[in-house]
XYZ file of C-alpha atoms in Angstrom:
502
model
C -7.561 17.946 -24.171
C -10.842 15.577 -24.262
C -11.687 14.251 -20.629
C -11.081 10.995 -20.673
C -13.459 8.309 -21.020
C -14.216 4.485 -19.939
C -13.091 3.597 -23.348
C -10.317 5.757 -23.473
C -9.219 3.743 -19.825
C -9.928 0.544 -21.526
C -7.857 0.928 -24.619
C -4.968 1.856 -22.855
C -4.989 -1.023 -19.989
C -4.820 -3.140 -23.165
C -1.746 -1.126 -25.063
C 0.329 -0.882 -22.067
C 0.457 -5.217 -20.894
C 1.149 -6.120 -17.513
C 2.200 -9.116 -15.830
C -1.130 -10.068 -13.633
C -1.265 -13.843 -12.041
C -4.455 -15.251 -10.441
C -3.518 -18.169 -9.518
C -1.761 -20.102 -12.277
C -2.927 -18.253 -14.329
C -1.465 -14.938 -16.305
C -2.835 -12.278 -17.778
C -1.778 -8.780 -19.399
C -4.933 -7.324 -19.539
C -7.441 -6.800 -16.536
C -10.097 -5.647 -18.396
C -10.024 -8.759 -20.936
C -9.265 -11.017 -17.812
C -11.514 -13.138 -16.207
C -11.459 -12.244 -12.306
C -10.736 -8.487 -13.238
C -12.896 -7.729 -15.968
C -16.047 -6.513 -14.667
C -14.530 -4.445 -11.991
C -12.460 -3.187 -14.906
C -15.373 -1.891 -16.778
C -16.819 -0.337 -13.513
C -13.518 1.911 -12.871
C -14.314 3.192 -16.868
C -17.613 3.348 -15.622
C -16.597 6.137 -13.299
C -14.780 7.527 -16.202
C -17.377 8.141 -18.156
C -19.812 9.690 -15.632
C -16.405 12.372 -15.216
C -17.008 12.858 -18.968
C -20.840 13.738 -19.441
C -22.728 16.581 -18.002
C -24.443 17.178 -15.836
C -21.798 14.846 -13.267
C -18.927 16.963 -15.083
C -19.893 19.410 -13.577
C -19.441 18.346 -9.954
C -16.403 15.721 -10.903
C -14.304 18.473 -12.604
C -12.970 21.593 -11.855
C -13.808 24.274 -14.202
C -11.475 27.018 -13.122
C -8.644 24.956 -14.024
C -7.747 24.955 -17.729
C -8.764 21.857 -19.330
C -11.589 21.147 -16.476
C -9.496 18.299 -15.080
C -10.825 16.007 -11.861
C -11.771 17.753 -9.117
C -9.962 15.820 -7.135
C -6.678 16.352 -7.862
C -7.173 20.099 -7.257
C -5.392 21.344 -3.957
C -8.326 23.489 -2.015
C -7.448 26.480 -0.478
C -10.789 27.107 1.417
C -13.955 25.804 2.938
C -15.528 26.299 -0.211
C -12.891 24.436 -2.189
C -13.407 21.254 0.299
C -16.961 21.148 -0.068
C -16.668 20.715 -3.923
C -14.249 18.237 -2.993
C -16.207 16.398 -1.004
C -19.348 16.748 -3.421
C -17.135 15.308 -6.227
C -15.798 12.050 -3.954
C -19.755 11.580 -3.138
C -20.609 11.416 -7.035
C -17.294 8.820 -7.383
C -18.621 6.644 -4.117
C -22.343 6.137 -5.137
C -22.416 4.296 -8.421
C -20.566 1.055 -5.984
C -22.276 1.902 -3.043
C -19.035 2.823 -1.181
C -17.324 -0.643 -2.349
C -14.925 0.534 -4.933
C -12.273 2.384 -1.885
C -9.757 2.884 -4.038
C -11.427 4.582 -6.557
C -8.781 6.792 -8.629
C -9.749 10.094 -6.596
C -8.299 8.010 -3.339
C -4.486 8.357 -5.029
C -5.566 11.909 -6.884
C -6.302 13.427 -3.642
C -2.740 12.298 -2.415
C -1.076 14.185 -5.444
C -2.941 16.837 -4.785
C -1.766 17.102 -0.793
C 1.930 16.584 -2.460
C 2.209 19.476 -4.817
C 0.945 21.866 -2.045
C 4.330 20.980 -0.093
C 6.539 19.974 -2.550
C 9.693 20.990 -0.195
C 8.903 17.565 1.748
C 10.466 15.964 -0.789
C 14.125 17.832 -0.488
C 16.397 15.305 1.792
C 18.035 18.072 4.598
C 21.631 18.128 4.262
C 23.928 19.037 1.519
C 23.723 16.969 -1.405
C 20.727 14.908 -0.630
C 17.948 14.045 -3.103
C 15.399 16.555 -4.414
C 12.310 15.022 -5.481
C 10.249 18.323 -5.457
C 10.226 18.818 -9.203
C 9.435 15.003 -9.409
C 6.462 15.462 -6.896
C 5.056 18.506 -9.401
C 5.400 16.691 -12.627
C 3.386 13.629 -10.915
C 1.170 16.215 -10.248
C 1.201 17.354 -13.628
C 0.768 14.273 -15.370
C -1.725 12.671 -13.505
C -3.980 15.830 -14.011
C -3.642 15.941 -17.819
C -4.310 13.221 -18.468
C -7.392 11.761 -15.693
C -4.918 9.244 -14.891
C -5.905 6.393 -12.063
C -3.183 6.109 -9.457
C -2.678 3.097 -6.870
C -0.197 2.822 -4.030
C 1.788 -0.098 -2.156
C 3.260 1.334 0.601
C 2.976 -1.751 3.242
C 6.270 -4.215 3.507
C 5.685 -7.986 3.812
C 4.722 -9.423 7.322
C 8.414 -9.632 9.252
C 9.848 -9.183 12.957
C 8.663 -5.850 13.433
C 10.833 -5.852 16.670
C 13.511 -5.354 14.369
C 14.644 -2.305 12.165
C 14.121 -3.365 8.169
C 17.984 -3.548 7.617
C 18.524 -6.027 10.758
C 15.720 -8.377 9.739
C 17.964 -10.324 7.347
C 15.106 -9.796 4.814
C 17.183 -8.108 1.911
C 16.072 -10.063 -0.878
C 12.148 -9.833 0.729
C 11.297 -5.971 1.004
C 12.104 -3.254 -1.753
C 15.533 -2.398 -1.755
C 18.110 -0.581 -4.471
C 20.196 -2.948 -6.086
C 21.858 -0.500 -8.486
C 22.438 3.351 -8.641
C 23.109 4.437 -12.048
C 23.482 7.687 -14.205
C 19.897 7.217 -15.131
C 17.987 5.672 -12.756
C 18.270 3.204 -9.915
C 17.137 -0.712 -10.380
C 14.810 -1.882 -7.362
C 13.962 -5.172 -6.584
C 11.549 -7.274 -3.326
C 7.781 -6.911 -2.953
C 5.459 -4.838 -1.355
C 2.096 -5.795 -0.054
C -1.704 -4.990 -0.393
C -1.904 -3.157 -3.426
C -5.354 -2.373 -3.622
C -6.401 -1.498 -6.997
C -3.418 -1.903 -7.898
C -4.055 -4.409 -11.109
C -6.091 -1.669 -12.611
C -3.729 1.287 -12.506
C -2.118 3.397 -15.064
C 0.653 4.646 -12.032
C 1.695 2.370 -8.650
C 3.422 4.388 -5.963
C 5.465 2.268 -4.039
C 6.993 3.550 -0.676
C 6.430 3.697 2.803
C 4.631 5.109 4.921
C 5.679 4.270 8.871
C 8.260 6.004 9.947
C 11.578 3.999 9.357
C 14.400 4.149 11.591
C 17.833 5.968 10.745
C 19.549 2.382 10.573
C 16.920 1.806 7.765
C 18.024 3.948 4.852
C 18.489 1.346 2.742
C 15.138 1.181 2.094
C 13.567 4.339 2.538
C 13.231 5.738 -0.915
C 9.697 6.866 -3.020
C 9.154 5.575 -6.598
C 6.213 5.996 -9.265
C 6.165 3.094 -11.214
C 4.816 1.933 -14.845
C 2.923 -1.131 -13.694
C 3.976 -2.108 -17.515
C 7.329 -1.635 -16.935
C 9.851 -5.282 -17.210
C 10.127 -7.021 -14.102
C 7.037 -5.809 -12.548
C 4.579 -8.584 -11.193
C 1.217 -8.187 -9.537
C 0.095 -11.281 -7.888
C -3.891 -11.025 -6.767
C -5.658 -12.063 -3.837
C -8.530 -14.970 -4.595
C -10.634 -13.035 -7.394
C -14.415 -13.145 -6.071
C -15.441 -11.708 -9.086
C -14.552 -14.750 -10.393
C -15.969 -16.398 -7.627
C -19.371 -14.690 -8.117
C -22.522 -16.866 -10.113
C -24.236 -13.986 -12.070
C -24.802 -10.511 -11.236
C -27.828 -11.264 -9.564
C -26.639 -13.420 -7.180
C -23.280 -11.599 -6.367
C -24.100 -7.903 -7.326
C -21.532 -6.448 -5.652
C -18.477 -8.714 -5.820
C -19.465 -9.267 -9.287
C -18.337 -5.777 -10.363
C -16.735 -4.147 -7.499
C -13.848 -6.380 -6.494
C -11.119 -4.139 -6.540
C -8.862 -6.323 -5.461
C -5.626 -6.328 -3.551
C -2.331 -7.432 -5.318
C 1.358 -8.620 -3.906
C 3.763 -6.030 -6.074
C 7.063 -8.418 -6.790
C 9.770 -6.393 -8.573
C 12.360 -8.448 -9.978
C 15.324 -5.741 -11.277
C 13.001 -3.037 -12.544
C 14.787 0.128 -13.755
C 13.199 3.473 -12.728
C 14.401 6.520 -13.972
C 15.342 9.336 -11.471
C 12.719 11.826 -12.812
C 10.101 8.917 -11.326
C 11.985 8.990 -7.627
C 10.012 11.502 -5.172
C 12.585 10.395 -1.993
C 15.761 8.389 -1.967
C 17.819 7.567 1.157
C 16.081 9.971 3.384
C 13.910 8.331 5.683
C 12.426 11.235 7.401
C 11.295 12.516 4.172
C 10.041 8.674 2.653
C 7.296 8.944 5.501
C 7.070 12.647 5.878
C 5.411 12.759 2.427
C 2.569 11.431 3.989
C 2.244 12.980 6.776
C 4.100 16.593 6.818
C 1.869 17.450 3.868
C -1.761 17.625 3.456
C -1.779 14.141 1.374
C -3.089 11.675 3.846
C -5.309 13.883 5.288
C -7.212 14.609 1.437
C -7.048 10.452 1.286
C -8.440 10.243 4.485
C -11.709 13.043 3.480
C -12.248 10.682 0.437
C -12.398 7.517 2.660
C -14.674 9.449 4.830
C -17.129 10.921 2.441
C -17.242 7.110 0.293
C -18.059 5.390 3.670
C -20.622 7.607 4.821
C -21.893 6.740 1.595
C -21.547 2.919 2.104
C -23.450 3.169 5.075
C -26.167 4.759 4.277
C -26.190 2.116 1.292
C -26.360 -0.543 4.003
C -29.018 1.032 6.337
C -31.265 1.453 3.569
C -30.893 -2.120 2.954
C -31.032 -2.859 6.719
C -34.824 -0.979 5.948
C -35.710 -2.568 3.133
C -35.467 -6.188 4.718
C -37.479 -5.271 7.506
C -40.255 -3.488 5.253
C -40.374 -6.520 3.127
C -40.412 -9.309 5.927
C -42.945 -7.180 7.677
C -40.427 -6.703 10.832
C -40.604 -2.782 10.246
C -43.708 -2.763 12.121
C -41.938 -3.897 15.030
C -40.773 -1.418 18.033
C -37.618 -2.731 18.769
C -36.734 -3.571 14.934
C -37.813 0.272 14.183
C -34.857 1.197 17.009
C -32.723 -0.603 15.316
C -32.804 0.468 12.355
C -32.875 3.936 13.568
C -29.399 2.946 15.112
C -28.268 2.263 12.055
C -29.267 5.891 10.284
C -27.894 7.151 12.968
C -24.561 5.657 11.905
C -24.844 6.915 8.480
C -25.615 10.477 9.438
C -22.839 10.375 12.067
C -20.432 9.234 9.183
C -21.241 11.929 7.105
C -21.415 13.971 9.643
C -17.576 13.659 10.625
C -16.671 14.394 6.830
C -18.759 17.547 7.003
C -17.074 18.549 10.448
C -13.326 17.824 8.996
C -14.279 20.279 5.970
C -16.021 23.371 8.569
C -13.056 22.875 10.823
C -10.073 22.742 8.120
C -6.843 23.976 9.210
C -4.538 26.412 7.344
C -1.337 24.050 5.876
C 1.680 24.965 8.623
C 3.944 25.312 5.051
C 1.475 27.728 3.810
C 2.875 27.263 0.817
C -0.002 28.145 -2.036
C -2.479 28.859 0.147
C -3.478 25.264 0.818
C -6.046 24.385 3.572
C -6.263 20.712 5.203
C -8.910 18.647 6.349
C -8.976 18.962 10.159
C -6.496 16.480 11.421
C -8.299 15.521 15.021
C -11.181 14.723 13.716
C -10.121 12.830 10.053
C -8.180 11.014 12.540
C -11.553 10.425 14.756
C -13.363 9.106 11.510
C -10.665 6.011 11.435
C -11.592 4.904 15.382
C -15.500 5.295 14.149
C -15.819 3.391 11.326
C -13.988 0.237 12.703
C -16.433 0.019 15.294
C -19.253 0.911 13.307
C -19.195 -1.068 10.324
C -19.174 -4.392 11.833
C -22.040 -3.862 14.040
C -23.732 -2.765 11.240
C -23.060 -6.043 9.418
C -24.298 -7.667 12.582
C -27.184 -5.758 12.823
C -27.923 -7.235 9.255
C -27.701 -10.497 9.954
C -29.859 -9.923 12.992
C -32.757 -8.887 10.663
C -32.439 -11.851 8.163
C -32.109 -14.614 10.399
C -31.972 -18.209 9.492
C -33.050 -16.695 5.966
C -29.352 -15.890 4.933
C -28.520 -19.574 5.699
C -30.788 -21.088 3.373
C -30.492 -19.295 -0.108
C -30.430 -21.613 -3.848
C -27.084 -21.729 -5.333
C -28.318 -19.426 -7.989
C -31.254 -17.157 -8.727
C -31.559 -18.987 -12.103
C -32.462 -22.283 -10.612
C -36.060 -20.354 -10.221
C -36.236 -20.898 -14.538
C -35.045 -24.694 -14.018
C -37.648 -27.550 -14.888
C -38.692 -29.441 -11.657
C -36.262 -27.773 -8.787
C -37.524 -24.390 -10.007
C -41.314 -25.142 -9.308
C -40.551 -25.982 -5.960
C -38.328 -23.307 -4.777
C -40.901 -20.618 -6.592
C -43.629 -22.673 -4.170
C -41.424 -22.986 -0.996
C -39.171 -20.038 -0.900
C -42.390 -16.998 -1.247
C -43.197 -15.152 1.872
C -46.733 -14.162 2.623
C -45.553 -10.642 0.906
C -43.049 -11.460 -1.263
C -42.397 -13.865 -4.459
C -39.661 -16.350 -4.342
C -37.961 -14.627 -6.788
C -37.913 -11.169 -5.429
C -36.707 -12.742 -1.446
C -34.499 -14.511 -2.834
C -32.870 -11.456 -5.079
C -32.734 -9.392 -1.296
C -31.147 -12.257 0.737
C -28.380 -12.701 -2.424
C -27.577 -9.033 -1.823
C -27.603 -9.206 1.994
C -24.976 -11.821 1.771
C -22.776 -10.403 -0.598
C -22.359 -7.969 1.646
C -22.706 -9.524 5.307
C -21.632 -13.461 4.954
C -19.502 -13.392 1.517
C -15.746 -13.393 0.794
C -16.052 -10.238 -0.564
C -18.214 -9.097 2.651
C -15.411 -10.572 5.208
C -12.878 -8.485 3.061
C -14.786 -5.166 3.343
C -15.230 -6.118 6.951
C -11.409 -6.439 7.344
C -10.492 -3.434 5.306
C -13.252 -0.896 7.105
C -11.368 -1.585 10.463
C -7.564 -2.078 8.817
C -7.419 -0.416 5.622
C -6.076 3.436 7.209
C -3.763 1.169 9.655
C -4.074 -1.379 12.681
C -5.983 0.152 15.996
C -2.960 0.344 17.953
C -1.494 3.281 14.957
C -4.787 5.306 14.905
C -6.184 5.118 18.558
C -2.270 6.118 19.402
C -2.369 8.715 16.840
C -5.171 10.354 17.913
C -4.091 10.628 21.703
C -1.264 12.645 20.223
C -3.053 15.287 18.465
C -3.101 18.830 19.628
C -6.501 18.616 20.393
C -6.008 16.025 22.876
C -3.402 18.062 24.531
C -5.944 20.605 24.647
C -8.192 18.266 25.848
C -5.731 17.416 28.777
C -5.180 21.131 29.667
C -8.642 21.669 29.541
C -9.385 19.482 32.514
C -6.785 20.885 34.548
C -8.274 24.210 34.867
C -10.712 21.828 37.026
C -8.111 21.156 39.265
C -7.296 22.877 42.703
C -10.645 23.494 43.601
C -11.904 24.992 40.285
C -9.186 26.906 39.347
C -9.667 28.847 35.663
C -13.618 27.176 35.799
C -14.589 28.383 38.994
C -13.510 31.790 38.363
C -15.402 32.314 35.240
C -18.371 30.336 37.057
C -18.389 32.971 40.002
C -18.122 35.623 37.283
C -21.276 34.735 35.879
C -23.295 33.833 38.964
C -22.258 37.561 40.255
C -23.395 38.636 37.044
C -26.842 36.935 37.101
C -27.120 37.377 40.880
């Protein structure tokens, strides 16, 4: 089978109509949409660089019949993550690290699922089996270099409360029939990033739910064309955005974030991964290597983004003459510093993998101490590199034209080509720099990124908490208590080696 193309992508977001609103307005078809279109055509984008050599080579997996994306392949060694992480890099760089949910963020999922498909068998005699299901998504997704999204997060409600005592029934996804065939679902889940542009939406959960919650712990894959689906975006700032020149980011990498309603949609049963099993609903994420894989592509793309951002961090102080400045050169070494510790921390979860506990198919994961480590770094990193931004433009961000093409208008254009030049630059080419600086520092779109670099792998209070409960932190804590009672473990193997250098 052909790799498929950004045309190929196209064609069939337009055969298979969805229900998109923006607004007032609906729409079947993001890539003929306006608000989705552009960011549309950079997702084929992506598509196409999968389908030419030499990227092919890095974005696909040639010892797999039919070379399909890398990054649905399961790795089973150091080796195997590196390509991995090689292919995400390719993905990240054509949007700077601002399309996150690129379609290797949901592949890399699939590809943690089929390495422990036996997550997805309830316990218990005659519970649901979604193993087979988990495979075939596998499958299908492979075959055919399909893009993947996931809404997994339930509306905003007292969560004090279990799910089922909330009185919230008709609000969060819930069965309303079982049949021979299927099961009909109905409610609404939130943030489905990328979600308008997928070919699949996964909708479950992924916080553990309580027992008293079974209701609504269950695991579907569904056809975003399907009847009684609704995806209901976010304000579009792609639609928001002037021209490409004075929004080049938001102008083609909004990649939005969509309320999922579903209003009585059938799914059939060979589309269910987990169904009234809420250890499993949540273990699929976390007993198997899935959100670890999701976690190495969110790694590698934002050591990309930052390195994208401290090499614009450079560029402003190069071109307002600031470089030559101590203190500014400090700076912006803080700032590479970032971006090398970023990428550092993917390169550390790859040397440091960890053999699957299932051991089922050999699979290796991305070390889990220090994926989790990357989510506590890059909250606290990314806005101070925004601020650090800001810091270097000044009052210069504040006071920008409406549009880069008022420079060609009679009259208002002479004047800002006289009064907006720097000694070293032309109106037109500070003017260009600041537009980009505020796309991504003072925009919208820049206060989203903001938000979703510190929220988008869960709030502070999950991660920080999840990361105290690692093994290595126990280790950690046993480590220091070889301290106690007067040295104990430390001090012996510290006299050991002073009698052995005395």
């Amino acid at each position: 089978m052909m790799p498929r193309t950004g045309t190929d992508y196209l064609r069939d977001l337009a055969a298979r109509p969805r229900t998109l609103w923006l607004g007032r307005d609906r729409y079947t078809d993001p890539a003929a949409a306006p608000g989705f279109a552009h960011t549309a055509r950079s997702f084929a984008a992506l598509y196409d660089q999968a389908a030419v050599s030499p990227a092919a080579n890095v974005l696909r997996d040639p010892g797999l019949t039919g070379t399909p994306l890398r990054a649905y392949s399961t790795p089973t060694s150091h080796a195997d993550l590196v390509a991995k992480h090689q292919a995400h890099d390719a993905w990240a760089r054509p949007s700077y690290g601002f399309l996150g949910r690129s379609p290797d963020y949901m592949a890399a999922a699939a590809a943690g699922w089929v390495a422990r498909p036996d997550a997805f068998t309830s316990s218990g005699d005659g519970g649901f089996d979604g193993s087979a299901n988990a495979i075939a998504l596998h499958r299908r997704l492979q075959k055919h270099d399909l893009f993947a999204a996931f809404t997994i997060t339930n509306p905003s409600t007292n969560r004090a409360l279990p799910v089922a005592a909330q009185g919230a029934g008709d609000l969060l996804m819930h069965v309303d029939a079982e049949r021979a065939d299927g099961i009909v679902i109905s409610g609404a889940k939130t943030i489905g990033t990328g979600a308008i542009f997928a070919d699949e939406i996964v909708v479950g959960t992924i916080e553990p739910l309580r027992a008293e919650d079974v209701d609504y712990a269950f695991t579907v894959v569904l056809d975003p064309a399907s009847d009684g689906v609704s995806l209901l975006s976010r304000t579009s700032y792609e639609r928001a955005a002037v021209t490409a020149m004075d929004s080049p980011l938001s102008h083609r990498f909004d990649e939005n974030d969509a309320l999922l309603v579903c209003e009585k949609v059938f799914v059939p049963w060979e589309r269910v991964l987990t169904y009234r099993d809420t250890a499993a609903t949540a273990g699929i994420w976390w007993g198997t290597p899935a959100y670890g894989y999701m976690a190495h592509q969110a790694a590698v793309r934002f050591g990309v983004k930052l390195e994208f951002l401290a090499g614009l961090a450079m560029l402003v102080a190069e071109q307002t003459g600031a470089a030559r400045s101590p203190a500014v050169r400090a700076e912006l070494g803080r700032l590479a510093g970032y971006a090398h510790t970023a990428q550092a921390i993917a390169l550390g979860a790859e040397s440091a993998y960890e053999v699957d506990p299932g051991d089922l198919g050999g699979a290796v994961r991305i070390n889990q101490a220090i994926i989790f480590a990357q989510r506590q770094f890059a909250a606290e990193a990314y806005p101070a590199t925004l601020h650090q931004l800001r810091m270097l433009c000044g009052g210069s961000l504040t006071q920008l034209p409406v549009s880069i093409e008022d420079l060609r208008a009679p009259q208002v254009g002479e004047l800002l080509a006289r009064y907006s030049r720097t000694a070293g630059q032309t109106a037109q080419d500070r003017i260009e720099l600041m537009k980009l600086v505020w796309d991504v520092t003072g925009s919208e779109f820049a206060t989203r990124h903001a938000h979703y670099e510190q929220f988008y792998q869960g709030a502070p209070h999950v991660y920080l908490t999840q990361l105290a409960g690692t093994g290595a932190a126990a280790a950690m804590t046993e480590y220091a208590a070889t301290a106690l009672g007067g040295g104990g473990a430390g001090a012996a193997v510290a006299g050991a080696q002073a009698a052995t250098t005395g």
